[in-house]
Structure formats: structure tokens, C-alpha cells
Short mmCIF file of C-alpha atoms and ligand atoms in Angstrom, two decimals:
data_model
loop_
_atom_site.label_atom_id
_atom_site.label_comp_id
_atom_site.label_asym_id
_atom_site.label_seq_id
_atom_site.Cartn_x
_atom_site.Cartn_y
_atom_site.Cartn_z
CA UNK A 1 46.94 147.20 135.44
CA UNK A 2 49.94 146.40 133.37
CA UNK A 3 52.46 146.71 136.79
CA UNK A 4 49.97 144.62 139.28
CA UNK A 5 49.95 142.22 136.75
CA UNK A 6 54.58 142.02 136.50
CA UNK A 7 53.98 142.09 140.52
CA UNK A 8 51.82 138.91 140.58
CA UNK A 9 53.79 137.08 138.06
CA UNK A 10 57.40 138.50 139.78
CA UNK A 11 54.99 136.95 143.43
CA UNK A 12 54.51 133.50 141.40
CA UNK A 13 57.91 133.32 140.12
CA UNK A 14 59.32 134.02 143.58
CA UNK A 15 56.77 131.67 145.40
CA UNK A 16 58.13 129.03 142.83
CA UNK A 17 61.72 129.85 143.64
CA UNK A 18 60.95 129.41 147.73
CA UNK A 19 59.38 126.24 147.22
CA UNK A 20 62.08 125.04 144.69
CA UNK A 21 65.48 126.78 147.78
CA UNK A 22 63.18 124.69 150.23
CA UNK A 23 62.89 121.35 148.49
CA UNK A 24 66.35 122.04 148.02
CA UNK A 25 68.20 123.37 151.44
CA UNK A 26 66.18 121.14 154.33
CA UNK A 27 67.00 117.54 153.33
CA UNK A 28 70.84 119.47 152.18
CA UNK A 29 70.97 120.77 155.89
CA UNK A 30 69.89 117.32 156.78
CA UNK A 31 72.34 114.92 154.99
CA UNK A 32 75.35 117.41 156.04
CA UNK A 33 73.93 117.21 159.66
CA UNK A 34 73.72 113.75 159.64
CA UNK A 35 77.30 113.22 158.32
CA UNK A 36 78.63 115.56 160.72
CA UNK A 37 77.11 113.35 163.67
CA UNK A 38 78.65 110.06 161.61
CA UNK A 39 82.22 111.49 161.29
CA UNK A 40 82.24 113.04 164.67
CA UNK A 41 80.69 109.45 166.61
CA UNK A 42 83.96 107.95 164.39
CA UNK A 43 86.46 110.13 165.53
CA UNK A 44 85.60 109.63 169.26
CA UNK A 45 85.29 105.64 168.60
CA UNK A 46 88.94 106.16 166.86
CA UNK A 47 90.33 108.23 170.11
CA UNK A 48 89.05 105.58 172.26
CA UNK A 49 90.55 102.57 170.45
CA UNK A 50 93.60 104.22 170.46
CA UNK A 51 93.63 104.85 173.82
CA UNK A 52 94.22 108.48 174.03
CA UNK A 53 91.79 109.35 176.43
CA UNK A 54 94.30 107.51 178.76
CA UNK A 55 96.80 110.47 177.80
CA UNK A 56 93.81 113.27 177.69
CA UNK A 57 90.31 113.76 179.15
CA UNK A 58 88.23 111.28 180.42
CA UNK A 59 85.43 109.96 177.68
CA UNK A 60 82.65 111.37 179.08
CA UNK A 61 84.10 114.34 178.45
CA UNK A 62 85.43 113.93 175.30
CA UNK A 63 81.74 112.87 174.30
CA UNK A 64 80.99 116.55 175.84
CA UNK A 65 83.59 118.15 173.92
CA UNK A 66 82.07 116.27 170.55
CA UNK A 67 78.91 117.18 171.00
CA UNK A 68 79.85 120.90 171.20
CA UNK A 69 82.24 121.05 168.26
CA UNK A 70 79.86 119.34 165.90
CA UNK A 71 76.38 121.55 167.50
CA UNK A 72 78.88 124.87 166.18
CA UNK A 73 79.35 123.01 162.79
CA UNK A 74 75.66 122.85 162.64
CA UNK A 75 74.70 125.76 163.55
CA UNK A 76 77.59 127.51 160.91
CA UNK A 77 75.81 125.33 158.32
CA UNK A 78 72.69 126.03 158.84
CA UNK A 79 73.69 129.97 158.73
CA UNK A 80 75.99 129.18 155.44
CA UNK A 81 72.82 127.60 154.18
CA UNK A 82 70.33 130.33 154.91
CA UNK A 83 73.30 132.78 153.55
CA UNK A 84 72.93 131.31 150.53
CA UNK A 85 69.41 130.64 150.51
CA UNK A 86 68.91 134.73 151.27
CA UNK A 87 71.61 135.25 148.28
CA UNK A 88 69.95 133.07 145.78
CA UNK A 89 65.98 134.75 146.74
CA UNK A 90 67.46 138.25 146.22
CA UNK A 91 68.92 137.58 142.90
CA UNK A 92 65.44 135.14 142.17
CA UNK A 93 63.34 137.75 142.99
CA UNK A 94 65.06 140.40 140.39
CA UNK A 95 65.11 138.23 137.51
CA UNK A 96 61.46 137.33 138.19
CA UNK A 97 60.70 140.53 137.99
CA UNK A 98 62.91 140.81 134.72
CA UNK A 99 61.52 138.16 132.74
CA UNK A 100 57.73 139.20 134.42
CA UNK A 101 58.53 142.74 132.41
CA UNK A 102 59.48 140.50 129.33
CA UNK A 103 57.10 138.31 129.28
CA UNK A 104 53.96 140.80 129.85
CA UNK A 105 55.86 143.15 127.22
CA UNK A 106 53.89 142.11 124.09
CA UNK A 107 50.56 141.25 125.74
CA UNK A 108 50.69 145.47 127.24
CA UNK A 109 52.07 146.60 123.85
CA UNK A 110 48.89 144.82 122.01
CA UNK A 111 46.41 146.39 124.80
CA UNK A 112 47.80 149.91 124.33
CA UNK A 113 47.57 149.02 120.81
CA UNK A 114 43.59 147.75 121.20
CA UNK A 115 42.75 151.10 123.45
CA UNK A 116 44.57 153.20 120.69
CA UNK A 117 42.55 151.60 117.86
CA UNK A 118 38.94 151.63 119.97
CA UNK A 119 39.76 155.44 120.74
CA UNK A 120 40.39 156.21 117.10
CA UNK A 121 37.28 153.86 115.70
CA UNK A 122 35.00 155.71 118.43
CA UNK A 123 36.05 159.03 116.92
CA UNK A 124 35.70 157.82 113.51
CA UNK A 125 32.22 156.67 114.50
CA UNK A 126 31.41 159.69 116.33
CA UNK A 127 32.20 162.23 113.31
CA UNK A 128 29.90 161.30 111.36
CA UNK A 129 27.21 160.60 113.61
CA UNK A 130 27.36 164.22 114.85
CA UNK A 131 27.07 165.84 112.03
CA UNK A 132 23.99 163.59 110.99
CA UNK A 133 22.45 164.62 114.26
CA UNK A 134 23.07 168.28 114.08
CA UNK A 135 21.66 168.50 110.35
CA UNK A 136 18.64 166.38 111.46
CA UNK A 137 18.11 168.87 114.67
CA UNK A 138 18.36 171.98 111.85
CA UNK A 139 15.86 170.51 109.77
CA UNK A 140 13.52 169.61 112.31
CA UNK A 141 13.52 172.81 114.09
CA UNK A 142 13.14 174.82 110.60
CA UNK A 143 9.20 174.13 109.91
CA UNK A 144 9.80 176.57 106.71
CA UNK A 145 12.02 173.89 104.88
CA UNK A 146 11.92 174.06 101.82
CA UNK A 147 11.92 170.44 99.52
CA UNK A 148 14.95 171.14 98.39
CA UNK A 149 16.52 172.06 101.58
CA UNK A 150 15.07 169.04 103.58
CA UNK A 151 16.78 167.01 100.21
CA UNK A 152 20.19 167.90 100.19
CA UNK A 153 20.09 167.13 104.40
CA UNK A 154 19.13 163.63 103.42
CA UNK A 155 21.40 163.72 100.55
CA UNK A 156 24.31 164.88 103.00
CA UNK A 157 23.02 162.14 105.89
CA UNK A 158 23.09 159.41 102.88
CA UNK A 159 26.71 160.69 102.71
CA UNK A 160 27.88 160.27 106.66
CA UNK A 161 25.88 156.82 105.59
CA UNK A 162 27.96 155.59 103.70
CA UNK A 163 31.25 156.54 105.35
CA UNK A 164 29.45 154.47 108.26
CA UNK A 165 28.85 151.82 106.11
CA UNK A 166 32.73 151.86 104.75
CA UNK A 167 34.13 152.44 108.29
CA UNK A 168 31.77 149.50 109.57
CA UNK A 169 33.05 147.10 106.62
CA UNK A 170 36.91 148.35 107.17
CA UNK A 171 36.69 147.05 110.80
CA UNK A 172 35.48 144.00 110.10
CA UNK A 173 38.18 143.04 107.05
CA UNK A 174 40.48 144.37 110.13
CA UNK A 175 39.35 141.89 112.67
CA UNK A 176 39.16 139.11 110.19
CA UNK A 177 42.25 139.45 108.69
CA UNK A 178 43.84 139.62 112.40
CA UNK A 179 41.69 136.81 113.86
CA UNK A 180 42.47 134.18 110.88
CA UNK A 181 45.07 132.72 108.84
CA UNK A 182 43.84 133.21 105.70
CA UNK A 183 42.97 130.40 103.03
CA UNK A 184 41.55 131.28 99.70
CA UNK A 185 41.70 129.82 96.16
CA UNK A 186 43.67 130.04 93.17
CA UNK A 187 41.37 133.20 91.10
CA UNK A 188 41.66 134.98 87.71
CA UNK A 189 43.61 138.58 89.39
CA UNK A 190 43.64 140.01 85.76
CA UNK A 191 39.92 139.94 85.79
CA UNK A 192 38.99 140.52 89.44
CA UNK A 193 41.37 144.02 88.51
CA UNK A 194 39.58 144.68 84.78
CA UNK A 195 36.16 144.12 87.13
CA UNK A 196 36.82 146.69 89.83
CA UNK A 197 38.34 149.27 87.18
CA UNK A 198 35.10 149.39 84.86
CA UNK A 199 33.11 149.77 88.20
CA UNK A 200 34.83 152.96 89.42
CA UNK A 201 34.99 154.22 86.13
CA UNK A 202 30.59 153.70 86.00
CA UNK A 203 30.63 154.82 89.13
CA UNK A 204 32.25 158.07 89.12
CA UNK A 205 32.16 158.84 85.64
CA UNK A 206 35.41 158.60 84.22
CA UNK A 207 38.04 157.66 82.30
CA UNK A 208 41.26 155.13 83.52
CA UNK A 209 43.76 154.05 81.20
CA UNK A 210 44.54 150.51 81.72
CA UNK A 211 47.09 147.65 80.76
CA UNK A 212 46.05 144.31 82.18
CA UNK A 213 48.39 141.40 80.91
CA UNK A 214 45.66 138.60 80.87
CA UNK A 215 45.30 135.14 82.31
CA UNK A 216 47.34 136.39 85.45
CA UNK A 217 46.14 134.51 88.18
CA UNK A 218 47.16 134.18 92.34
CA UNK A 219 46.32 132.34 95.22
CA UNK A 220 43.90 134.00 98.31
CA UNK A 221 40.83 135.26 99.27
CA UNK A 222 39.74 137.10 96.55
CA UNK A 223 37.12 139.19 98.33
CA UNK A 224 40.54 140.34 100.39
CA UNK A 225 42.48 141.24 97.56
CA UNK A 226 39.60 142.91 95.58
CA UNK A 227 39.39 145.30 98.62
CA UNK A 228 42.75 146.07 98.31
CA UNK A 229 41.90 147.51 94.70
CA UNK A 230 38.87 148.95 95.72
CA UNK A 231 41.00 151.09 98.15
CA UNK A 232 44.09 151.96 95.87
CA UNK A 233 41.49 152.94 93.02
CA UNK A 234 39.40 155.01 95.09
CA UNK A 235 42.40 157.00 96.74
CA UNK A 236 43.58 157.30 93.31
CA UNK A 237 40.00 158.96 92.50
CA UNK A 238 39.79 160.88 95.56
CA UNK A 239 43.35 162.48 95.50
CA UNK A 240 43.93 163.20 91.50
CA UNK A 241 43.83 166.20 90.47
CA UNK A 242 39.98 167.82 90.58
CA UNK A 243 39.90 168.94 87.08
CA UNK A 244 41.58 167.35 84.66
CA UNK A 245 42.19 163.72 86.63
CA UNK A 246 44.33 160.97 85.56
CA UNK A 247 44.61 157.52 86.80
CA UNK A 248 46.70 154.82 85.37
CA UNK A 249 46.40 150.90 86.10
CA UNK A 250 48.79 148.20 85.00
CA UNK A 251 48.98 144.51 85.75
CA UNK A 252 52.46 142.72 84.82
CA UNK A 253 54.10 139.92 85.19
CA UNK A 254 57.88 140.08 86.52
CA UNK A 255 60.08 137.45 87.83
CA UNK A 256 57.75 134.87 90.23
CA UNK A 257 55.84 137.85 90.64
CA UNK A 258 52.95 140.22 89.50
CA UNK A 259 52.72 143.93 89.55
CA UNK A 260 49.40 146.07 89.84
CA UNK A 261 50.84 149.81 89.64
CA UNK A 262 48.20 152.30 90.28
CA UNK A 263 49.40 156.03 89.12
CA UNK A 264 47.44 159.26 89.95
CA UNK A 265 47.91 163.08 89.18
CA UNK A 266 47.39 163.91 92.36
CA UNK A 267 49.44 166.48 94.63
CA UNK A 268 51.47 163.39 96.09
CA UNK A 269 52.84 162.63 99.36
CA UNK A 270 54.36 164.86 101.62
CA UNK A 271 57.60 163.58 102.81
CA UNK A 272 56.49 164.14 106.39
CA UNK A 273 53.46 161.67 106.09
CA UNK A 274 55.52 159.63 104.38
CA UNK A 275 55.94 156.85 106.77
CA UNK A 276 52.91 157.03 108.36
CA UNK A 277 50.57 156.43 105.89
CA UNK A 278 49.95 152.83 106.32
CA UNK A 279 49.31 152.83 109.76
CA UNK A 280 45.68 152.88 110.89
CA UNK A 281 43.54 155.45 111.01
CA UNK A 282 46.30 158.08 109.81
CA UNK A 283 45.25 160.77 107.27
CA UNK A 284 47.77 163.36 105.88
CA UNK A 285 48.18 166.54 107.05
CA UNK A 286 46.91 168.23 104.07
CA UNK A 287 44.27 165.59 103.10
CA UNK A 288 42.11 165.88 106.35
CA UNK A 289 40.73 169.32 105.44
CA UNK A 290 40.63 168.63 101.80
CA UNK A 291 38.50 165.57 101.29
CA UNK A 292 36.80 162.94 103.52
CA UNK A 293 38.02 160.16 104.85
CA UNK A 294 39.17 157.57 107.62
CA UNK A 295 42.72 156.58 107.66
CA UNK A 296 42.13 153.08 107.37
CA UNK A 297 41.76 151.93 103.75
CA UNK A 298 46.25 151.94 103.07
CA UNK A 299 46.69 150.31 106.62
CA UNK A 300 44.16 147.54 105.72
CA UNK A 301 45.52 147.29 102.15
CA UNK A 302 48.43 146.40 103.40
CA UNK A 303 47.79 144.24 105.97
CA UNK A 304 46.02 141.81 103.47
CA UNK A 305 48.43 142.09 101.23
CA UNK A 306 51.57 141.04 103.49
CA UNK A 307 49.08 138.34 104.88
CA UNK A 308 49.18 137.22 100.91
CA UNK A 309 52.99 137.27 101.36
CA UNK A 310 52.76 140.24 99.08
CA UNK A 311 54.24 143.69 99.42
CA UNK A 312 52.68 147.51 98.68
CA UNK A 313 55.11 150.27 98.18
CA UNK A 314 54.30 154.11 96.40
CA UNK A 315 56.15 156.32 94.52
CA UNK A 316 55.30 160.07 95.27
CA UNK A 317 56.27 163.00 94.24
CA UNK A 318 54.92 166.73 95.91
CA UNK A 319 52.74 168.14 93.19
CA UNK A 320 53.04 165.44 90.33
CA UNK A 321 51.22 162.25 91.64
CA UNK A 322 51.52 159.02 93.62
CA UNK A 323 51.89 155.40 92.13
CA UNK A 324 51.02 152.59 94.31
CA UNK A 325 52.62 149.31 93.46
CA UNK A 326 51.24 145.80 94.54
CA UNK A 327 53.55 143.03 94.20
CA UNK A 328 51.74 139.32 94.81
CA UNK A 329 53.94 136.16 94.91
CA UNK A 330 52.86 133.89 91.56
CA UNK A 331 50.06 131.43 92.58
P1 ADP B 401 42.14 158.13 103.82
O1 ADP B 401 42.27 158.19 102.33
O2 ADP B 401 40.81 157.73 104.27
O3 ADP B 401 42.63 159.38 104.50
P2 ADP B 401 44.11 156.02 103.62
O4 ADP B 401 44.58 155.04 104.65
O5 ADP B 401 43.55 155.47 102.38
O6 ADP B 401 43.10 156.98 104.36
O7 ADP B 401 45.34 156.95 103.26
C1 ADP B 401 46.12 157.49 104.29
C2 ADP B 401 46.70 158.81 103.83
O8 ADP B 401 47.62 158.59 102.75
C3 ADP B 401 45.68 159.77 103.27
O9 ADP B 401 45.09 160.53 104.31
C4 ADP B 401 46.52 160.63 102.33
O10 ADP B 401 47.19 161.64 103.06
C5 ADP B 401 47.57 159.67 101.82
N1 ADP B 401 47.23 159.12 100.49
C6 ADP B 401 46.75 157.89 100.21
N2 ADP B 401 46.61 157.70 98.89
C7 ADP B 401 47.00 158.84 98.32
C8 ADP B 401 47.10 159.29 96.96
N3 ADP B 401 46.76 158.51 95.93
N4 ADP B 401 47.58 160.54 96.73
C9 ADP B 401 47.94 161.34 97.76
N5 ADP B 401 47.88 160.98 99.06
C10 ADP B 401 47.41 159.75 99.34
#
């Protein structure tokens, strides 16, 4: 698709070069013609005011002679002409087809991009939905189920739910945020952060030491930014260590800047996934038989944040824990 499309545009730019050599070389051809004819009608008027024809051929001749001389120069133009003509459509027609390449560069680059990410959403969409179907097609076909059986396959369906329902919401904040410049309002970040912290700790039951300099506040959408927490807390949650977790917030203030560092125990980066962990829809080697998951809460974390004109960076270290750092501009 990508190549018919650089052969149409190279066919367009060409087409426009033709018409422009064209325009160009006929009335040339023309005008040179034309002042061939003048000069050459001159000289013969000159050569028989001067009387030379007296000394040389008669003038009808010399009118024959004229006509010949200037029907080669014509004819030698109009080949010098077509030369160049030839010259210039050859070296049009390669950089047509250079700047076609050019130009269609970034527009193929973003569809391989958009038929990457519909591949890996599909897949994402797919997992879950499989698993639903096989546990539903167990249950169903087992008429001896037991309540308690039949209960922990809803349980688990409620489960592949709910990664659904964070997979659906994901893609969305992804289109939006690519779709729009983003507005927003000046908001209280120091409480938007206290807010999400005593909401994961309800939720899953634990403790998270916290230090949240007050009255902090920055500009943006703060539905945006609070996913942003949402998905450094809950990494934090999912990857500390299983038994004795622990996950440390802090919000400070530094020089036209603030700084929300999340810490966790967990086992860290490995160096290898390093640089790929904020792209979308990447999971860690390690991580994607250890705990569930779709790759895409880091990519979009970052993406709003840079959209914020903010920056997210992490610490790790293999075995001792990751710290996330969020730096937003001062409102
Ligand atoms: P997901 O957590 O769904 O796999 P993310 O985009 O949130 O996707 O993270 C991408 C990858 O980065 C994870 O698969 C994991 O390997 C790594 N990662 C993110 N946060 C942490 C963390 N706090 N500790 C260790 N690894 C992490």
C-alpha cells in the first residue's frame, strides 16, 4: 500500500514537472525560432545592400542558402531543447520519488504503528475473553458443580472483568490523550495524591508511608494526572514484595517543580527491560508469568505526563525495589 502510494505521488510530482518543462520549453523554442528567422532575414537584407551578391550568388539563392542554415539551427535547438528537457525529467522524476519516500515516511511509520497497537489491543482483548469462555464451557458442561465451584468461576470471570474494564478505560485515556491538546485547570495535586493513596490502601488492605508537602497545586486535567497515580501506586502494589510489602510516597517541592516519588520493595527492573518499559503494551520478562497485567498503564503514564510538560523517570535496582519519580512543571 505504502509503495503504490510513493508511485502515485512520484506520477503527480512528475506530471507536475511535464506540465511545468512544457509551459517552459514551447514558447522558449518559439522566441529562439523566431529570432533566428529575424537575424537571418537581416543578414540577407545587409548582403544585399552591400551589394555582395554582385560578387557571390545570385539572391534567390542566397535566400535558399538562408533558409537552410537557419532550418539546421532549428532543428539543433529544438534537439538541445528536448536534450535538456529529457535531462531535467530524469533527474525530476528521481527526486519525486525522493521527497514521495519523505514525505509518506511519517504517515507509514504511524500506520505500522496503528496495526502494531490494534494487533497487541486484540490480543489483550482476546486473553481474557478466552479464558472466561473456557471456564464458562467447564462449568456448564459439569452438571455436578458444586456452589462453591460454580463461585470461584464467577469470582475468576469477575476477575478477566475487570482487566476488561481497565484495558477498555486504558484505550480510551490513549486515544484521548492522542486526539486532543489537553486543557485542564489549576487543582490541589497534594490532595488529588493523599486521595488516591488512602484508596489503595482501603482497597487492598495495607499500609503506605507517606510525605505529602501540602497546598501543592498544578495545572491539567486532573482526571489525567490522577490516572497516572492510580497506575504508579498499583504497580507499586502489584510488584512489592508478597509478604512483607513496602511502598513509599512523597510529594516535594524543588526548584519550579514538584516531585511525587513512588518507592516499592519489589524485585526491581531488569536491566534488559529497562528501556522498554514505557512503551505500550510491554510487560517484563519476568513479570508476565508472575502477575497479571497489560503493558499499558507506564506507557500511558507517561504519555500524560509529557503532555503536562512533565517528566517520569525510575530508579531500580535487581532485588531491592523500584522508585518512580514524577516531576510536574509548577502551575
Ligand atoms: P503491566 O504492569 O501491566 O505489565 P506497565 O506498563 O504498568 O504494565 O509496566 C510495564 C512493565 O514494567 C511491567 O510489566 C514490569 O515488568 C515493569 N514494572 C513496572 N512497574 C514496576 C515496579 N514497580 N516494579 C518492578 N517492575 C515494574
Amino acid at each position: 500500500m505504502f509503495r503504490s502510494a510513493v508511485n502515485k505521488l512520484t506520477a503527480w510530482y512528475v506530471a507536475a514537472l511535464l506540465v511545468i518543462i512544457l509551459v517552459y520549453s514551447v514558447p522558449m523554442y518559439r522566441i529562439a525560432s523566431d529570432r533566428l528567422d529575424r537575424t537571418s532575414r537581416r543578414q540577407g537584407d545587409i548582403l544585399v545592400q552591400k551589394q555582395v551578391i554582385f560578387l557571390g550568388p545570385s539572391p534567390d539563392d542566397i535566400r535558399g542558402l538562408r533558409q537552410a542554415v537557419v532550418a539546421d539551427e532549428k532543428s539543433d535547438l529544438l534537439r538541445q531543447i528536448a536534450l535538456i528537457d529529457v535531462i531535467l525529467l530524469v533527474l525530476g522524476t528521481t527526486a519525486s520519488y525522493y521527497f514521495a519516500k519523505k514525505t509518506l515516511h511519517p504517515i507509514e511509520e504511524a500506520h505500522i504503528a496503528q496495526t502494531r497497537f490494534t494487533a497487541d489491543a486484540s490480543h489483550q482483548l482476546r486473553t481474557p475473553l478466552a479464558t472466561m469462555q473456557s471456564e464458562i464451557e467447564v462449568a456448564m458442561r459439569n452438571s455436578k458443580s458444586t456452589k462453591s465451584e460454580l463461585e470461584s468461576t464467577l469470582s475468576s470471570n469477575l476477575e478477566e472483568i475487570a482487566r476488561l474494564n481497565r484495558l477498555s478505560t486504558q484505550l480510551l485515556l490513549l486515544t484521548k490523550i492522542d486526539n486532543n491538546s489537553l486543557s485542564g485547570s489549576e487543582f490541589s495535586w497534594s490532595k488529588t495524591i493523599s486521595k488516591k493513596i488512602l484508596n489503595t490502601e482501603s482497597r487492598y488492605n495495607m499500609k503506605i508511608s507517606s510525605n505529602i508537602k501540602a497546598n501543592i497545586s498544578v495545572r491539567g486535567e486532573e482526571s489525567l494526572l490522577s490516572e497516572v497515580v492510580t497506575i504508579l501506586l498499583e504497580n507499586a502494589v502489584k510488584y512489592a514484595d508478597k509478604k512483607h510489602p513496602k511502598i513509599e510516597v512523597s510529594l516535594s517541592k524543588a526548584s519550579k517543580k514538584n516531585v511525587l516519588i513512588i518507592s516499592d520493595n519489589g524485585p526491581g527492573i531488569d536491566l534488559k527491560d529497562l528501556p522498554k518499559i514505557f512503551d505500550r503494551f510491554y510487560r517484563g520478562k519476568q513479570t508476565i508469568e508472575n502477575s497479571s497485567g497489560n503493558g499499558l498503564g507506564l506507557a500511558l503514564a507517561k504519555e500524560i505526563t509529557e503532555k503536562h510538560g512533565g517528566h517520569i523517570s525510575v530508579n531500580t535496582k535487581v532485588g531491592k525495589g523500584s522508585s518512580f519519580s514524577l516531576t510536574l512543571p509548577q502551575k
